[in-house]
Coordinates of C-alpha atoms in Angstrom, one line a residue:
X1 CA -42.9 9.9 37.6
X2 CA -46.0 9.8 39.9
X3 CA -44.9 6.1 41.2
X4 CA -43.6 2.9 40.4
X5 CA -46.1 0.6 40.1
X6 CA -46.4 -0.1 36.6
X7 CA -43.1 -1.6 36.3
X8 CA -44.3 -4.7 38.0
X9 CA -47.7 -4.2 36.9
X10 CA -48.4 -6.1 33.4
X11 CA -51.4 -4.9 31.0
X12 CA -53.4 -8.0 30.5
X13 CA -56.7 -7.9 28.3
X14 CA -59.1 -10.8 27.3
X15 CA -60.8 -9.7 23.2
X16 CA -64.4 -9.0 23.5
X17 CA -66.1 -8.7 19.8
X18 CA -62.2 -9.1 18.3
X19 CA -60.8 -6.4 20.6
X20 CA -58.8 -6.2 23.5
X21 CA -60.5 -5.0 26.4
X22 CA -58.1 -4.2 29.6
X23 CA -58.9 -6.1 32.7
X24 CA -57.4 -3.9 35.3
X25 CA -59.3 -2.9 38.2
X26 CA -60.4 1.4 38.6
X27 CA -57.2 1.8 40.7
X28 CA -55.1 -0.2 38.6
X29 CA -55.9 1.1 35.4
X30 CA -55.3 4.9 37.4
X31 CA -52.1 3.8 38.5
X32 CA -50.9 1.8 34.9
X33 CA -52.1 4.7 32.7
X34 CA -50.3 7.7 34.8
X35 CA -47.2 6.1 34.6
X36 CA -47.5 4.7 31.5
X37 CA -48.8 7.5 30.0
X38 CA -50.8 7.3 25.9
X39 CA -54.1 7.3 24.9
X40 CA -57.1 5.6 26.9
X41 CA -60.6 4.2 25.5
X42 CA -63.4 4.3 27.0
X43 CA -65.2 1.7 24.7
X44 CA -68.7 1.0 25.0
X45 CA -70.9 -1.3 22.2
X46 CA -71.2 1.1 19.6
X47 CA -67.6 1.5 19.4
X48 CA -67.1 -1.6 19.1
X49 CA -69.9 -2.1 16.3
X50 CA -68.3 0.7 14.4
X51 CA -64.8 -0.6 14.5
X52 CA -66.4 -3.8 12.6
X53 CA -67.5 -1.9 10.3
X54 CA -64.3 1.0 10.0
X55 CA -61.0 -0.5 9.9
X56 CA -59.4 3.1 10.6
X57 CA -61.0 3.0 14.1
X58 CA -60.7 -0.6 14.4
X59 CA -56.9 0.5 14.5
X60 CA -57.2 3.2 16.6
X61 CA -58.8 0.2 19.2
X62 CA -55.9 -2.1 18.8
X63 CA -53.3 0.5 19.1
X64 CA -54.8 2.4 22.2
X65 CA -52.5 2.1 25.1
X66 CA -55.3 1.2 27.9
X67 CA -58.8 -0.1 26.5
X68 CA -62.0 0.2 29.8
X69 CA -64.9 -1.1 30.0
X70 CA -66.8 2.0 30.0
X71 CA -70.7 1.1 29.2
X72 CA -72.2 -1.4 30.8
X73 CA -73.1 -3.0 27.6
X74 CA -69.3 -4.0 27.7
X75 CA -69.4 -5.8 31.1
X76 CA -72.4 -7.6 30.2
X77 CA -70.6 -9.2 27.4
X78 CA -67.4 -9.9 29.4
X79 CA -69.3 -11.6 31.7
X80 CA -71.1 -13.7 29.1
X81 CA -68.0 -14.3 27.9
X82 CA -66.7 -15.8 31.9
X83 CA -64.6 -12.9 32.7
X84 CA -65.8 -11.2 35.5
X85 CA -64.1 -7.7 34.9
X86 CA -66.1 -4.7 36.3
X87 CA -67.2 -1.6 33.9
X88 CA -65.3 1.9 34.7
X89 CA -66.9 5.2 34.0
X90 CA -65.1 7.2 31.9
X91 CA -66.5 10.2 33.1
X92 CA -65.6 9.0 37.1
X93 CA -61.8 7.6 35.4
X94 CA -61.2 11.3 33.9
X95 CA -62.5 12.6 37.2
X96 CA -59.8 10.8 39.3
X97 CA -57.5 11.2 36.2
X98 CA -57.5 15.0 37.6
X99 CA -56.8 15.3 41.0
X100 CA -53.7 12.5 40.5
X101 CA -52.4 15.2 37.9
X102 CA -53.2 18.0 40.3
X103 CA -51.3 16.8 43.1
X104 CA -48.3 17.7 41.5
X105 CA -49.5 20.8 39.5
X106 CA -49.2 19.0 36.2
X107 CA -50.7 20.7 33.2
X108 CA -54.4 19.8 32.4
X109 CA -56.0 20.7 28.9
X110 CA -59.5 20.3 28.2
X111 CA -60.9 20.1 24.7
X112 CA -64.3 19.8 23.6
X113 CA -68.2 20.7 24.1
X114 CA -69.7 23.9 23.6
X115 CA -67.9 26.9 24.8
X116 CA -70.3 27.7 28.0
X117 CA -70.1 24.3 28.6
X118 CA -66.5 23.4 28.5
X119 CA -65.6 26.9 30.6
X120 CA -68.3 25.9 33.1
X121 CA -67.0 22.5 33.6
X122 CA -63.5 23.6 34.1
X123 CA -65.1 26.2 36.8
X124 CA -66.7 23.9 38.5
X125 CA -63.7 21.5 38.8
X126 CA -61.4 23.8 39.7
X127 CA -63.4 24.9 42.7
X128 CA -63.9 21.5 43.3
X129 CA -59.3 20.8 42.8
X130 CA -58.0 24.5 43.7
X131 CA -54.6 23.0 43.1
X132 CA -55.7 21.8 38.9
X133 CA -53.5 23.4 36.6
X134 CA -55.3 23.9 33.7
X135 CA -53.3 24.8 30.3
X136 CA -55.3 24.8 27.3
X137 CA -59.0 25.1 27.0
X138 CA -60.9 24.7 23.7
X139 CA -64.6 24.2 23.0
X140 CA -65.6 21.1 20.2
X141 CA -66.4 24.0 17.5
X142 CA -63.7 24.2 15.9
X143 CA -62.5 23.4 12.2
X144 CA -59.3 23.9 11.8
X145 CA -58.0 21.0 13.5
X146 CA -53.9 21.8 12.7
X147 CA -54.4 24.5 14.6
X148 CA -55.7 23.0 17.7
X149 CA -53.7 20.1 17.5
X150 CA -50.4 22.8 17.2
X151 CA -51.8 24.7 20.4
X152 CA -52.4 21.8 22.5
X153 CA -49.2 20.3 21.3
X154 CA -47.5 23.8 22.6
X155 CA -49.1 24.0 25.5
X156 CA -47.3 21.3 27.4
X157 CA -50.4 19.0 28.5
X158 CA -49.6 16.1 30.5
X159 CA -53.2 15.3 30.8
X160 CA -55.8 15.7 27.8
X161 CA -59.5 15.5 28.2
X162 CA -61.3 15.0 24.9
X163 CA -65.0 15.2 24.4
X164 CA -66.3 15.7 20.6
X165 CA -67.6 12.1 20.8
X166 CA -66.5 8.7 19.4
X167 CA -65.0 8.3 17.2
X168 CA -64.2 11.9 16.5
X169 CA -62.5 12.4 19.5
X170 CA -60.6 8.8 19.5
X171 CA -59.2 9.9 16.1
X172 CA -58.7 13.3 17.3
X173 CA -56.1 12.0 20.3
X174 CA -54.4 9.5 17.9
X175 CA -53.3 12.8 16.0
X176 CA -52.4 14.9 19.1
X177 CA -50.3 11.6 20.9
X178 CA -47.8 12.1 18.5
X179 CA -47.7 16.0 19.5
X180 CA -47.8 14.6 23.1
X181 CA -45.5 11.5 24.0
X182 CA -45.5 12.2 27.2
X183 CA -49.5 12.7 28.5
X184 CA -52.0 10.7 29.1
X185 CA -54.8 11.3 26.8
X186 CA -58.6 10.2 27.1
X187 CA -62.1 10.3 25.0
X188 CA -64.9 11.3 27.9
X189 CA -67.9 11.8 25.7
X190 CA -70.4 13.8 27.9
X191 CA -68.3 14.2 30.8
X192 CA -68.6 18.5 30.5
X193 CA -71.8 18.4 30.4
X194 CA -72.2 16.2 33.4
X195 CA -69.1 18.7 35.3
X196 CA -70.9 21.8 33.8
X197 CA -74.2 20.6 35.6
X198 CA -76.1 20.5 32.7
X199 CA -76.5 17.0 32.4
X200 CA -77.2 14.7 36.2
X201 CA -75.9 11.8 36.9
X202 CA -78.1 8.6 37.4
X203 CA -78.6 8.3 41.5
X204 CA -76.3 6.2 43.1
X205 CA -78.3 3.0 43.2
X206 CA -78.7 3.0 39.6
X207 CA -75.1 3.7 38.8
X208 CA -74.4 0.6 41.6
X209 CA -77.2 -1.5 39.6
X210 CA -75.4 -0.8 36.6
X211 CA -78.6 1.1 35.1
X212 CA -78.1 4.1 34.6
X213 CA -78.5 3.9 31.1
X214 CA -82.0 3.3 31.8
X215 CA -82.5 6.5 33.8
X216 CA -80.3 8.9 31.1
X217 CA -82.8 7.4 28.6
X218 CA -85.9 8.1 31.0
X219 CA -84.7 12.0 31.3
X220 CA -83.8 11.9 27.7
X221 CA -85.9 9.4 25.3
X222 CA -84.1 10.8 21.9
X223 CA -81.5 8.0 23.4
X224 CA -83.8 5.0 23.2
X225 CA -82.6 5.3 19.4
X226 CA -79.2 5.3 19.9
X227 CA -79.5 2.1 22.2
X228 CA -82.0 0.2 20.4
X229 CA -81.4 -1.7 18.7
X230 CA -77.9 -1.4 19.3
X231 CA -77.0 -3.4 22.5
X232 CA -79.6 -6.0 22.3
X233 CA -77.5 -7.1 19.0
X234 CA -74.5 -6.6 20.9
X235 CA -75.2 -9.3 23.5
X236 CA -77.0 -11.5 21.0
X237 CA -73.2 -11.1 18.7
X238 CA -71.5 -11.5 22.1
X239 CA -73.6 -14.6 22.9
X240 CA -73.0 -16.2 19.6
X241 CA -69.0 -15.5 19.8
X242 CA -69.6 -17.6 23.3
X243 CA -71.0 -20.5 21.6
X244 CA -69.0 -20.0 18.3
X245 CA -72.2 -19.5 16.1

């Protein structure tokens, strides 16, 4: 056990779109989750737009075991909605996710990403966290999944960092929770390529003004497809759910 919290602490969520979205602030949602323990969301519109359209991932939404805000899509529609619950970056989540597990030397296994940039991520956060125990590392590359999923099931992981990308990686953690009652597992997207330092982060200010989607998409315009037209019908859906349209 890394505390005690949770036991008075209740998971409460409000539905956003038809799913349950957790309401917990960055430190409760770290404290809840490490004690708790399961597999963590980081949903964002286009999740949720698949799941309306997949009703295998629409189960793998409801049956998560901790559901954050992660885009900012997401916490625009909350708030259009009245709940004022603030977005958490999944790649600033897994980052703390780390050094909660390192500070008692539990196991740490990282899955996902190319192979230079997965082993240059893990580099970089280990000289970052000295004290990480990392157990199992494996690039996104792979094909035989059985195998993976019977490795990282040996290897003890109390903590599992995914990144093939949604919903690969959400179905992906499903499969290994089973293997892994005991860990805390989470879908991070991009996170190794922003720990390998291939990918920047937005500046501060944006991240503060809630923009940095707008500056990944200046520094990489192939996005501008991926979020158009895509969350301007998310908040239009979002605004008609409001008003019952």
């Amino acid at each position: 056990m890394l505390g005690y919290n949770w036991l008075i602490m209740e998971r409460q969520t409000v539905k956003l779109q038809g799913f349950n979205v957790d309401t917990f602030t960055f430190e409760e949602a770290l404290e809840y989750i490490t004690e708790k323990h399961g597999q963590v969301v980081t949903i964002n519109p286009e999740m949720i737009q698949y799941a309306q359209k997949n009703q295998d991932f629409a189960n793998v939404l409801e049956n998560a075991d901790m559901v954050i805000p992660d885009g900012i899509g997401v916490e625009i529609g909350l708030k259009i909605l009245g709940y004022h619950v603030r977005r958490i970056p999944g790649v600033e989540f897994a980052r703390k996710l780390i050094d909660k597990f390192s500070e008692k030397s539990l196991p740490i296994a990282f899955v996902g990403a190319k192979p230079e940039i997965v082993e240059k991520a893990v580099l970089n956060v280990h000289k970052e966290n000295p004290d990480m125990n990392v157990c199992y590392v494996q690039d996104g590359y792979f094909k035989d999944d059985e195998r993976v999923l019977k490795e990282l099931g040996e290897s003890g992981a109390k903590l599992v960092l995914v990144a093939l990308g949604s919903p690969k990686q959400e179905f992906f953690i499903k499969r290994a929770k089973e293997l892994l009652p005991g860990a805390v597992l989470i879908g991070i997207g991009g996170s190794f390529d922003v720990w390998s330092g291939v990918v920047k982060r937005a500046p501060v200010i944006y991240q503060k003004l809630g923009l940095e989607w707008l500056y990944r998409t200046v520094k990489e315009p192939q996005r501008i497809k991926r979020i158009f037209p895509t969350l301007p019908l998310f908040v239009l859906n979002v605004i008609k759910e409001k008003f019952g349209a």
